[in-house]
Amino acid sequence: MKKIRVMLADDHPIVMTGFAMSLEGQGLEVVTQARTPEEALAQYQQIKPDVIVLDIRFGEQLTGLDVAKQILARAPSAAIVFLSQFDQDSLIKETYRLGGRAFMTKDCDPADLAAAVRRAHQGELYFLPHIAERLANLSVRGDASPQSQLDERALEIFTLMAEGLTNAEIAEKLDVSTKTISNISQAVKEKLGVHRPAYITKLAVKHGLIEP
């Protein structure tokens, strides 16, 4: 029986090597390993693996989510299994919204990761019980994440606020007036119901916009 061809994409070589050994020990074939988002995009185009195991947080300009968007825009049936060190509700929901077939945390059992790869290759979704429960809860109570409530520019400004930048620093970074940033940041605070810097940072961490 032909082995499933897997591409790994992660910026930690030791982690990637460990996953490669685990997957091959489960009877899968790791055909390539990418350490940057740019490598991931190029190698996917060149090698056309059956399944991509993609870290969410790697790269500075692009992330795993950006890579997934670009791949799925060109190949809507691409089978992507997302990997993450973190399992915030918003991250889980976003990966499935984009078209990912599975969301796995990096401390998962190798057999579960291999099962996710096989199910993804068959065109199916793979839910570990606790992830399925989280998604069900999200659908019941609604999504209160900044990602669901803010437009792209407001979300970008909120993220920079959470990183500790002042209005003047954000204005310089985005090449707009300080007054514009001040107006948008105030509107963001009102919409999300957070005003103190510590609460803004805590909310961004909770929903996977910045790392703790």
JSON list of N, CA, C and O in Angstrom, two decimals, residues 137-192:
[
{"chain": "A", "resi": 137, "resn": "ASN", "atom": "N", "xyz": [-18.66, 24.10, 22.27]},
{"chain": "A", "resi": 137, "resn": "ASN", "atom": "CA", "xyz": [-18.95, 25.18, 23.21]},
{"chain": "A", "resi": 137, "resn": "ASN", "atom": "C", "xyz": [-18.90, 26.54, 22.52]},
{"chain": "A", "resi": 137, "resn": "ASN", "atom": "O", "xyz": [-19.71, 27.42, 22.78]},
{"chain": "A", "resi": 138, "resn": "LEU", "atom": "N", "xyz": [-17.93, 26.70, 21.61]},
{"chain": "A", "resi": 138, "resn": "LEU", "atom": "CA", "xyz": [-17.82, 27.95, 20.88]},
{"chain": "A", "resi": 138, "resn": "LEU", "atom": "C", "xyz": [-19.08, 28.22, 20.06]},
{"chain": "A", "resi": 138, "resn": "LEU", "atom": "O", "xyz": [-19.57, 29.34, 19.99]},
{"chain": "A", "resi": 139, "resn": "SER", "atom": "N", "xyz": [-19.57, 27.17, 19.41]},
{"chain": "A", "resi": 139, "resn": "SER", "atom": "CA", "xyz": [-20.74, 27.35, 18.54]},
{"chain": "A", "resi": 139, "resn": "SER", "atom": "C", "xyz": [-21.99, 27.66, 19.37]},
{"chain": "A", "resi": 139, "resn": "SER", "atom": "O", "xyz": [-22.88, 28.36, 18.91]},
{"chain": "A", "resi": 140, "resn": "VAL", "atom": "N", "xyz": [-22.03, 27.16, 20.60]},
{"chain": "A", "resi": 140, "resn": "VAL", "atom": "CA", "xyz": [-23.19, 27.38, 21.47]},
{"chain": "A", "resi": 140, "resn": "VAL", "atom": "C", "xyz": [-23.17, 28.80, 22.05]},
{"chain": "A", "resi": 140, "resn": "VAL", "atom": "O", "xyz": [-24.16, 29.52, 22.02]},
{"chain": "A", "resi": 141, "resn": "ARG", "atom": "N", "xyz": [-22.01, 29.21, 22.59]},
{"chain": "A", "resi": 141, "resn": "ARG", "atom": "CA", "xyz": [-21.98, 30.50, 23.30]},
{"chain": "A", "resi": 141, "resn": "ARG", "atom": "C", "xyz": [-21.59, 31.68, 22.41]},
{"chain": "A", "resi": 141, "resn": "ARG", "atom": "O", "xyz": [-21.66, 32.83, 22.82]},
{"chain": "A", "resi": 142, "resn": "GLY", "atom": "N", "xyz": [-21.17, 31.38, 21.17]},
{"chain": "A", "resi": 142, "resn": "GLY", "atom": "CA", "xyz": [-20.77, 32.45, 20.27]},
{"chain": "A", "resi": 142, "resn": "GLY", "atom": "C", "xyz": [-19.30, 32.80, 20.45]},
{"chain": "A", "resi": 142, "resn": "GLY", "atom": "O", "xyz": [-18.67, 32.42, 21.44]},
{"chain": "A", "resi": 143, "resn": "ASP", "atom": "N", "xyz": [-18.77, 33.52, 19.51]},
{"chain": "A", "resi": 143, "resn": "ASP", "atom": "CA", "xyz": [-17.35, 33.87, 19.50]},
{"chain": "A", "resi": 143, "resn": "ASP", "atom": "C", "xyz": [-17.18, 35.32, 19.93]},
{"chain": "A", "resi": 143, "resn": "ASP", "atom": "O", "xyz": [-17.63, 36.23, 19.24]},
{"chain": "A", "resi": 144, "resn": "ALA", "atom": "N", "xyz": [-16.54, 35.52, 21.08]},
{"chain": "A", "resi": 144, "resn": "ALA", "atom": "CA", "xyz": [-16.32, 36.88, 21.59]},
{"chain": "A", "resi": 144, "resn": "ALA", "atom": "C", "xyz": [-14.89, 37.33, 21.36]},
{"chain": "A", "resi": 144, "resn": "ALA", "atom": "O", "xyz": [-14.43, 38.27, 22.00]},
{"chain": "A", "resi": 145, "resn": "SER", "atom": "N", "xyz": [-14.18, 36.68, 20.47]},
{"chain": "A", "resi": 145, "resn": "SER", "atom": "CA", "xyz": [-12.78, 37.00, 20.25]},
{"chain": "A", "resi": 145, "resn": "SER", "atom": "C", "xyz": [-12.62, 38.33, 19.52]},
{"chain": "A", "resi": 145, "resn": "SER", "atom": "O", "xyz": [-13.51, 38.75, 18.77]},
{"chain": "A", "resi": 146, "resn": "PRO", "atom": "N", "xyz": [-11.48, 39.01, 19.72]},
{"chain": "A", "resi": 146, "resn": "PRO", "atom": "CA", "xyz": [-11.21, 40.23, 18.94]},
{"chain": "A", "resi": 146, "resn": "PRO", "atom": "C", "xyz": [-11.28, 39.97, 17.43]},
{"chain": "A", "resi": 146, "resn": "PRO", "atom": "O", "xyz": [-11.71, 40.84, 16.67]},
{"chain": "A", "resi": 147, "resn": "GLN", "atom": "N", "xyz": [-10.82, 38.78, 17.01]},
{"chain": "A", "resi": 147, "resn": "GLN", "atom": "CA", "xyz": [-10.82, 38.46, 15.58]},
{"chain": "A", "resi": 147, "resn": "GLN", "atom": "C", "xyz": [-12.23, 38.51, 14.99]},
{"chain": "A", "resi": 147, "resn": "GLN", "atom": "O", "xyz": [-12.41, 38.84, 13.81]},
{"chain": "A", "resi": 148, "resn": "SER", "atom": "N", "xyz": [-13.23, 38.16, 15.78]},
{"chain": "A", "resi": 148, "resn": "SER", "atom": "CA", "xyz": [-14.60, 38.13, 15.27]},
{"chain": "A", "resi": 148, "resn": "SER", "atom": "C", "xyz": [-15.29, 39.49, 15.34]},
{"chain": "A", "resi": 148, "resn": "SER", "atom": "O", "xyz": [-16.29, 39.72, 14.68]},
{"chain": "A", "resi": 149, "resn": "GLN", "atom": "N", "xyz": [-14.74, 40.40, 16.16]},
{"chain": "A", "resi": 149, "resn": "GLN", "atom": "CA", "xyz": [-15.42, 41.67, 16.40]},
{"chain": "A", "resi": 149, "resn": "GLN", "atom": "C", "xyz": [-14.76, 42.87, 15.71]},
{"chain": "A", "resi": 149, "resn": "GLN", "atom": "O", "xyz": [-15.40, 43.92, 15.57]},
{"chain": "A", "resi": 150, "resn": "LEU", "atom": "N", "xyz": [-13.51, 42.72, 15.28]},
{"chain": "A", "resi": 150, "resn": "LEU", "atom": "CA", "xyz": [-12.78, 43.86, 14.72]},
{"chain": "A", "resi": 150, "resn": "LEU", "atom": "C", "xyz": [-12.47, 43.62, 13.24]},
{"chain": "A", "resi": 150, "resn": "LEU", "atom": "O", "xyz": [-12.24, 42.48, 12.83]},
{"chain": "A", "resi": 151, "resn": "ASP", "atom": "N", "xyz": [-12.44, 44.71, 12.47]},
{"chain": "A", "resi": 151, "resn": "ASP", "atom": "CA", "xyz": [-11.99, 44.56, 11.09]},
{"chain": "A", "resi": 151, "resn": "ASP", "atom": "C", "xyz": [-10.47, 44.44, 11.06]},
{"chain": "A", "resi": 151, "resn": "ASP", "atom": "O", "xyz": [-9.80, 44.53, 12.10]},
{"chain": "A", "resi": 152, "resn": "GLU", "atom": "N", "xyz": [-9.91, 44.22, 9.88]},
{"chain": "A", "resi": 152, "resn": "GLU", "atom": "CA", "xyz": [-8.49, 43.89, 9.78]},
{"chain": "A", "resi": 152, "resn": "GLU", "atom": "C", "xyz": [-7.60, 44.99, 10.35]},
{"chain": "A", "resi": 152, "resn": "GLU", "atom": "O", "xyz": [-6.65, 44.71, 11.09]},
{"chain": "A", "resi": 153, "resn": "ARG", "atom": "N", "xyz": [-7.87, 46.25, 10.01]},
{"chain": "A", "resi": 153, "resn": "ARG", "atom": "CA", "xyz": [-7.03, 47.34, 10.51]},
{"chain": "A", "resi": 153, "resn": "ARG", "atom": "C", "xyz": [-7.16, 47.51, 12.03]},
{"chain": "A", "resi": 153, "resn": "ARG", "atom": "O", "xyz": [-6.16, 47.67, 12.73]},
{"chain": "A", "resi": 154, "resn": "ALA", "atom": "N", "xyz": [-8.38, 47.45, 12.54]},
{"chain": "A", "resi": 154, "resn": "ALA", "atom": "CA", "xyz": [-8.58, 47.58, 13.98]},
{"chain": "A", "resi": 154, "resn": "ALA", "atom": "C", "xyz": [-7.91, 46.44, 14.75]},
{"chain": "A", "resi": 154, "resn": "ALA", "atom": "O", "xyz": [-7.33, 46.65, 15.82]},
{"chain": "A", "resi": 155, "resn": "LEU", "atom": "N", "xyz": [-7.97, 45.24, 14.17]},
{"chain": "A", "resi": 155, "resn": "LEU", "atom": "CA", "xyz": [-7.33, 44.09, 14.81]},
{"chain": "A", "resi": 155, "resn": "LEU", "atom": "C", "xyz": [-5.81, 44.26, 14.84]},
{"chain": "A", "resi": 155, "resn": "LEU", "atom": "O", "xyz": [-5.15, 43.92, 15.82]},
{"chain": "A", "resi": 156, "resn": "GLU", "atom": "N", "xyz": [-5.27, 44.79, 13.76]},
{"chain": "A", "resi": 156, "resn": "GLU", "atom": "CA", "xyz": [-3.83, 45.05, 13.70]},
{"chain": "A", "resi": 156, "resn": "GLU", "atom": "C", "xyz": [-3.43, 46.06, 14.78]},
{"chain": "A", "resi": 156, "resn": "GLU", "atom": "O", "xyz": [-2.42, 45.87, 15.48]},
{"chain": "A", "resi": 157, "resn": "ILE", "atom": "N", "xyz": [-4.21, 47.11, 14.93]},
{"chain": "A", "resi": 157, "resn": "ILE", "atom": "CA", "xyz": [-3.91, 48.13, 15.94]},
{"chain": "A", "resi": 157, "resn": "ILE", "atom": "C", "xyz": [-4.07, 47.56, 17.35]},
{"chain": "A", "resi": 157, "resn": "ILE", "atom": "O", "xyz": [-3.24, 47.80, 18.23]},
{"chain": "A", "resi": 158, "resn": "PHE", "atom": "N", "xyz": [-5.12, 46.76, 17.56]},
{"chain": "A", "resi": 158, "resn": "PHE", "atom": "CA", "xyz": [-5.31, 46.12, 18.86]},
{"chain": "A", "resi": 158, "resn": "PHE", "atom": "C", "xyz": [-4.11, 45.25, 19.22]},
{"chain": "A", "resi": 158, "resn": "PHE", "atom": "O", "xyz": [-3.63, 45.26, 20.37]},
{"chain": "A", "resi": 159, "resn": "THR", "atom": "N", "xyz": [-3.60, 44.49, 18.26]},
{"chain": "A", "resi": 159, "resn": "THR", "atom": "CA", "xyz": [-2.46, 43.61, 18.51]},
{"chain": "A", "resi": 159, "resn": "THR", "atom": "C", "xyz": [-1.22, 44.42, 18.89]},
{"chain": "A", "resi": 159, "resn": "THR", "atom": "O", "xyz": [-0.47, 44.05, 19.81]},
{"chain": "A", "resi": 160, "resn": "LEU", "atom": "N", "xyz": [-1.00, 45.53, 18.20]},
{"chain": "A", "resi": 160, "resn": "LEU", "atom": "CA", "xyz": [0.14, 46.38, 18.53]},
{"chain": "A", "resi": 160, "resn": "LEU", "atom": "C", "xyz": [-0.04, 47.03, 19.90]},
{"chain": "A", "resi": 160, "resn": "LEU", "atom": "O", "xyz": [0.93, 47.18, 20.66]},
{"chain": "A", "resi": 161, "resn": "MET", "atom": "N", "xyz": [-1.25, 47.40, 20.25]},
{"chain": "A", "resi": 161, "resn": "MET", "atom": "CA", "xyz": [-1.53, 47.91, 21.59]},
{"chain": "A", "resi": 161, "resn": "MET", "atom": "C", "xyz": [-1.19, 46.85, 22.63]},
{"chain": "A", "resi": 161, "resn": "MET", "atom": "O", "xyz": [-0.58, 47.16, 23.67]},
{"chain": "A", "resi": 162, "resn": "ALA", "atom": "N", "xyz": [-1.58, 45.61, 22.35]},
{"chain": "A", "resi": 162, "resn": "ALA", "atom": "CA", "xyz": [-1.32, 44.52, 23.29]},
{"chain": "A", "resi": 162, "resn": "ALA", "atom": "C", "xyz": [0.16, 44.26, 23.47]},
{"chain": "A", "resi": 162, "resn": "ALA", "atom": "O", "xyz": [0.61, 43.78, 24.52]},
{"chain": "A", "resi": 163, "resn": "GLU", "atom": "N", "xyz": [0.94, 44.56, 22.43]},
{"chain": "A", "resi": 163, "resn": "GLU", "atom": "CA", "xyz": [2.39, 44.38, 22.51]},
{"chain": "A", "resi": 163, "resn": "GLU", "atom": "C", "xyz": [3.07, 45.52, 23.26]},
{"chain": "A", "resi": 163, "resn": "GLU", "atom": "O", "xyz": [4.28, 45.51, 23.46]},
{"chain": "A", "resi": 164, "resn": "GLY", "atom": "N", "xyz": [2.28, 46.54, 23.65]},
{"chain": "A", "resi": 164, "resn": "GLY", "atom": "CA", "xyz": [2.82, 47.61, 24.47]},
{"chain": "A", "resi": 164, "resn": "GLY", "atom": "C", "xyz": [3.21, 48.87, 23.73]},
{"chain": "A", "resi": 164, "resn": "GLY", "atom": "O", "xyz": [3.79, 49.79, 24.32]},
{"chain": "A", "resi": 165, "resn": "LEU", "atom": "N", "xyz": [2.90, 48.96, 22.44]},
{"chain": "A", "resi": 165, "resn": "LEU", "atom": "CA", "xyz": [3.24, 50.16, 21.69]},
{"chain": "A", "resi": 165, "resn": "LEU", "atom": "C", "xyz": [2.30, 51.31, 22.06]},
{"chain": "A", "resi": 165, "resn": "LEU", "atom": "O", "xyz": [1.11, 51.09, 22.31]},
{"chain": "A", "resi": 166, "resn": "THR", "atom": "N", "xyz": [2.83, 52.51, 22.07]},
{"chain": "A", "resi": 166, "resn": "THR", "atom": "CA", "xyz": [2.01, 53.70, 22.30]},
{"chain": "A", "resi": 166, "resn": "THR", "atom": "C", "xyz": [1.29, 54.09, 21.01]},
{"chain": "A", "resi": 166, "resn": "THR", "atom": "O", "xyz": [1.63, 53.60, 19.92]},
{"chain": "A", "resi": 167, "resn": "ASN", "atom": "N", "xyz": [0.32, 54.99, 21.13]},
{"chain": "A", "resi": 167, "resn": "ASN", "atom": "CA", "xyz": [-0.38, 55.46, 19.93]},
{"chain": "A", "resi": 167, "resn": "ASN", "atom": "C", "xyz": [0.58, 56.08, 18.93]},
{"chain": "A", "resi": 167, "resn": "ASN", "atom": "O", "xyz": [0.46, 55.88, 17.72]},
{"chain": "A", "resi": 168, "resn": "ALA", "atom": "N", "xyz": [1.54, 56.84, 19.44]},
{"chain": "A", "resi": 168, "resn": "ALA", "atom": "CA", "xyz": [2.52, 57.48, 18.55]},
{"chain": "A", "resi": 168, "resn": "ALA", "atom": "C", "xyz": [3.38, 56.45, 17.83]},
{"chain": "A", "resi": 168, "resn": "ALA", "atom": "O", "xyz": [3.67, 56.58, 16.63]},
{"chain": "A", "resi": 169, "resn": "GLU", "atom": "N", "xyz": [3.77, 55.40, 18.55]},
{"chain": "A", "resi": 169, "resn": "GLU", "atom": "CA", "xyz": [4.60, 54.35, 17.94]},
{"chain": "A", "resi": 169, "resn": "GLU", "atom": "C", "xyz": [3.79, 53.56, 16.90]},
{"chain": "A", "resi": 169, "resn": "GLU", "atom": "O", "xyz": [4.32, 53.20, 15.85]},
{"chain": "A", "resi": 170, "resn": "ILE", "atom": "N", "xyz": [2.52, 53.31, 17.20]},
{"chain": "A", "resi": 170, "resn": "ILE", "atom": "CA", "xyz": [1.67, 52.60, 16.24]},
{"chain": "A", "resi": 170, "resn": "ILE", "atom": "C", "xyz": [1.46, 53.46, 14.99]},
{"chain": "A", "resi": 170, "resn": "ILE", "atom": "O", "xyz": [1.53, 52.97, 13.86]},
{"chain": "A", "resi": 171, "resn": "ALA", "atom": "N", "xyz": [1.23, 54.76, 15.21]},
{"chain": "A", "resi": 171, "resn": "ALA", "atom": "CA", "xyz": [1.03, 55.68, 14.08]},
{"chain": "A", "resi": 171, "resn": "ALA", "atom": "C", "xyz": [2.26, 55.69, 13.17]},
{"chain": "A", "resi": 171, "resn": "ALA", "atom": "O", "xyz": [2.13, 55.67, 11.94]},
{"chain": "A", "resi": 172, "resn": "GLU", "atom": "N", "xyz": [3.44, 55.71, 13.78]},
{"chain": "A", "resi": 172, "resn": "GLU", "atom": "CA", "xyz": [4.67, 55.72, 12.98]},
{"chain": "A", "resi": 172, "resn": "GLU", "atom": "C", "xyz": [4.84, 54.40, 12.23]},
{"chain": "A", "resi": 172, "resn": "GLU", "atom": "O", "xyz": [5.20, 54.39, 11.05]},
{"chain": "A", "resi": 173, "resn": "LYS", "atom": "N", "xyz": [4.53, 53.31, 12.91]},
{"chain": "A", "resi": 173, "resn": "LYS", "atom": "CA", "xyz": [4.69, 51.99, 12.29]},
{"chain": "A", "resi": 173, "resn": "LYS", "atom": "C", "xyz": [3.74, 51.81, 11.11]},
{"chain": "A", "resi": 173, "resn": "LYS", "atom": "O", "xyz": [4.11, 51.23, 10.08]},
{"chain": "A", "resi": 174, "resn": "LEU", "atom": "N", "xyz": [2.53, 52.33, 11.23]},
{"chain": "A", "resi": 174, "resn": "LEU", "atom": "CA", "xyz": [1.51, 52.14, 10.19]},
{"chain": "A", "resi": 174, "resn": "LEU", "atom": "C", "xyz": [1.44, 53.32, 9.23]},
{"chain": "A", "resi": 174, "resn": "LEU", "atom": "O", "xyz": [0.63, 53.31, 8.29]},
{"chain": "A", "resi": 175, "resn": "ASP", "atom": "N", "xyz": [2.26, 54.33, 9.49]},
{"chain": "A", "resi": 175, "resn": "ASP", "atom": "CA", "xyz": [2.34, 55.51, 8.62]},
{"chain": "A", "resi": 175, "resn": "ASP", "atom": "C", "xyz": [0.99, 56.22, 8.50]},
{"chain": "A", "resi": 175, "resn": "ASP", "atom": "O", "xyz": [0.53, 56.53, 7.39]},
{"chain": "A", "resi": 176, "resn": "VAL", "atom": "N", "xyz": [0.36, 56.45, 9.66]},
{"chain": "A", "resi": 176, "resn": "VAL", "atom": "CA", "xyz": [-0.87, 57.24, 9.71]},
{"chain": "A", "resi": 176, "resn": "VAL", "atom": "C", "xyz": [-0.73, 58.24, 10.85]},
{"chain": "A", "resi": 176, "resn": "VAL", "atom": "O", "xyz": [0.23, 58.21, 11.62]},
{"chain": "A", "resi": 177, "resn": "SER", "atom": "N", "xyz": [-1.70, 59.14, 10.99]},
{"chain": "A", "resi": 177, "resn": "SER", "atom": "CA", "xyz": [-1.61, 60.17, 12.02]},
{"chain": "A", "resi": 177, "resn": "SER", "atom": "C", "xyz": [-1.89, 59.58, 13.41]},
{"chain": "A", "resi": 177, "resn": "SER", "atom": "O", "xyz": [-2.63, 58.61, 13.56]},
{"chain": "A", "resi": 178, "resn": "THR", "atom": "N", "xyz": [-1.29, 60.22, 14.41]},
{"chain": "A", "resi": 178, "resn": "THR", "atom": "CA", "xyz": [-1.52, 59.81, 15.79]},
{"chain": "A", "resi": 178, "resn": "THR", "atom": "C", "xyz": [-2.99, 59.95, 16.15]},
{"chain": "A", "resi": 178, "resn": "THR", "atom": "O", "xyz": [-3.56, 59.13, 16.88]},
{"chain": "A", "resi": 179, "resn": "LYS", "atom": "N", "xyz": [-3.65, 61.00, 15.63]},
{"chain": "A", "resi": 179, "resn": "LYS", "atom": "CA", "xyz": [-5.06, 61.22, 15.91]},
{"chain": "A", "resi": 179, "resn": "LYS", "atom": "C", "xyz": [-5.91, 60.06, 15.39]},
{"chain": "A", "resi": 179, "resn": "LYS", "atom": "O", "xyz": [-6.85, 59.60, 16.06]},
{"chain": "A", "resi": 180, "resn": "THR", "atom": "N", "xyz": [-5.57, 59.57, 14.20]},
{"chain": "A", "resi": 180, "resn": "THR", "atom": "CA", "xyz": [-6.30, 58.43, 13.63]},
{"chain": "A", "resi": 180, "resn": "THR", "atom": "C", "xyz": [-6.17, 57.21, 14.53]},
{"chain": "A", "resi": 180, "resn": "THR", "atom": "O", "xyz": [-7.16, 56.53, 14.83]},
{"chain": "A", "resi": 181, "resn": "ILE", "atom": "N", "xyz": [-4.95, 56.93, 14.97]},
{"chain": "A", "resi": 181, "resn": "ILE", "atom": "CA", "xyz": [-4.72, 55.78, 15.84]},
{"chain": "A", "resi": 181, "resn": "ILE", "atom": "C", "xyz": [-5.44, 55.97, 17.17]},
{"chain": "A", "resi": 181, "resn": "ILE", "atom": "O", "xyz": [-6.03, 55.03, 17.71]},
{"chain": "A", "resi": 182, "resn": "SER", "atom": "N", "xyz": [-5.40, 57.18, 17.69]},
{"chain": "A", "resi": 182, "resn": "SER", "atom": "CA", "xyz": [-6.07, 57.45, 18.97]},
{"chain": "A", "resi": 182, "resn": "SER", "atom": "C", "xyz": [-7.56, 57.18, 18.85]},
{"chain": "A", "resi": 182, "resn": "SER", "atom": "O", "xyz": [-8.16, 56.55, 19.74]},
{"chain": "A", "resi": 183, "resn": "ASN", "atom": "N", "xyz": [-8.17, 57.61, 17.76]},
{"chain": "A", "resi": 183, "resn": "ASN", "atom": "CA", "xyz": [-9.61, 57.38, 17.56]},
{"chain": "A", "resi": 183, "resn": "ASN", "atom": "C", "xyz": [-9.93, 55.90, 17.43]},
{"chain": "A", "resi": 183, "resn": "ASN", "atom": "O", "xyz": [-10.90, 55.40, 18.02]},
{"chain": "A", "resi": 184, "resn": "ILE", "atom": "N", "xyz": [-9.11, 55.19, 16.63]},
{"chain": "A", "resi": 184, "resn": "ILE", "atom": "CA", "xyz": [-9.37, 53.76, 16.41]},
{"chain": "A", "resi": 184, "resn": "ILE", "atom": "C", "xyz": [-9.13, 52.97, 17.70]},
{"chain": "A", "resi": 184, "resn": "ILE", "atom": "O", "xyz": [-9.92, 52.09, 18.06]},
{"chain": "A", "resi": 185, "resn": "SER", "atom": "N", "xyz": [-8.06, 53.29, 18.42]},
{"chain": "A", "resi": 185, "resn": "SER", "atom": "CA", "xyz": [-7.75, 52.55, 19.65]},
{"chain": "A", "resi": 185, "resn": "SER", "atom": "C", "xyz": [-8.84, 52.75, 20.70]},
{"chain": "A", "resi": 185, "resn": "SER", "atom": "O", "xyz": [-9.21, 51.80, 21.41]},
{"chain": "A", "resi": 186, "resn": "GLN", "atom": "N", "xyz": [-9.39, 53.97, 20.77]},
{"chain": "A", "resi": 186, "resn": "GLN", "atom": "CA", "xyz": [-10.48, 54.22, 21.71]},
{"chain": "A", "resi": 186, "resn": "GLN", "atom": "C", "xyz": [-11.72, 53.42, 21.33]},
{"chain": "A", "resi": 186, "resn": "GLN", "atom": "O", "xyz": [-12.40, 52.84, 22.19]},
{"chain": "A", "resi": 187, "resn": "ALA", "atom": "N", "xyz": [-12.00, 53.38, 20.04]},
{"chain": "A", "resi": 187, "resn": "ALA", "atom": "CA", "xyz": [-13.16, 52.61, 19.56]},
{"chain": "A", "resi": 187, "resn": "ALA", "atom": "C", "xyz": [-12.98, 51.12, 19.84]},
{"chain": "A", "resi": 187, "resn": "ALA", "atom": "O", "xyz": [-13.92, 50.40, 20.21]},
{"chain": "A", "resi": 188, "resn": "VAL", "atom": "N", "xyz": [-11.74, 50.63, 19.66]},
{"chain": "A", "resi": 188, "resn": "VAL", "atom": "CA", "xyz": [-11.43, 49.22, 19.92]},
{"chain": "A", "resi": 188, "resn": "VAL", "atom": "C", "xyz": [-11.65, 48.90, 21.40]},
{"chain": "A", "resi": 188, "resn": "VAL", "atom": "O", "xyz": [-12.27, 47.88, 21.75]},
{"chain": "A", "resi": 189, "resn": "LYS", "atom": "N", "xyz": [-11.17, 49.77, 22.28]},
{"chain": "A", "resi": 189, "resn": "LYS", "atom": "CA", "xyz": [-11.34, 49.56, 23.72]},
{"chain": "A", "resi": 189, "resn": "LYS", "atom": "C", "xyz": [-12.81, 49.50, 24.10]},
{"chain": "A", "resi": 189, "resn": "LYS", "atom": "O", "xyz": [-13.24, 48.65, 24.88]},
{"chain": "A", "resi": 190, "resn": "GLU", "atom": "N", "xyz": [-13.58, 50.40, 23.52]},
{"chain": "A", "resi": 190, "resn": "GLU", "atom": "CA", "xyz": [-15.01, 50.43, 23.82]},
{"chain": "A", "resi": 190, "resn": "GLU", "atom": "C", "xyz": [-15.70, 49.17, 23.32]},
{"chain": "A", "resi": 190, "resn": "GLU", "atom": "O", "xyz": [-16.54, 48.58, 24.02]},
{"chain": "A", "resi": 191, "resn": "LYS", "atom": "N", "xyz": [-15.36, 48.75, 22.13]},
{"chain": "A", "resi": 191, "resn": "LYS", "atom": "CA", "xyz": [-16.02, 47.59, 21.53]},
{"chain": "A", "resi": 191, "resn": "LYS", "atom": "C", "xyz": [-15.71, 46.31, 22.30]},
{"chain": "A", "resi": 191, "resn": "LYS", "atom": "O", "xyz": [-16.58, 45.46, 22.48]},
{"chain": "A", "resi": 192, "resn": "LEU", "atom": "N", "xyz": [-14.46, 46.17, 22.74]},
{"chain": "A", "resi": 192, "resn": "LEU", "atom": "CA", "xyz": [-14.04, 44.95, 23.43]},
{"chain": "A", "resi": 192, "resn": "LEU", "atom": "C", "xyz": [-14.27, 45.04, 24.94]},
{"chain": "A", "resi": 192, "resn": "LEU", "atom": "O", "xyz": [-14.17, 44.02, 25.63]}
]
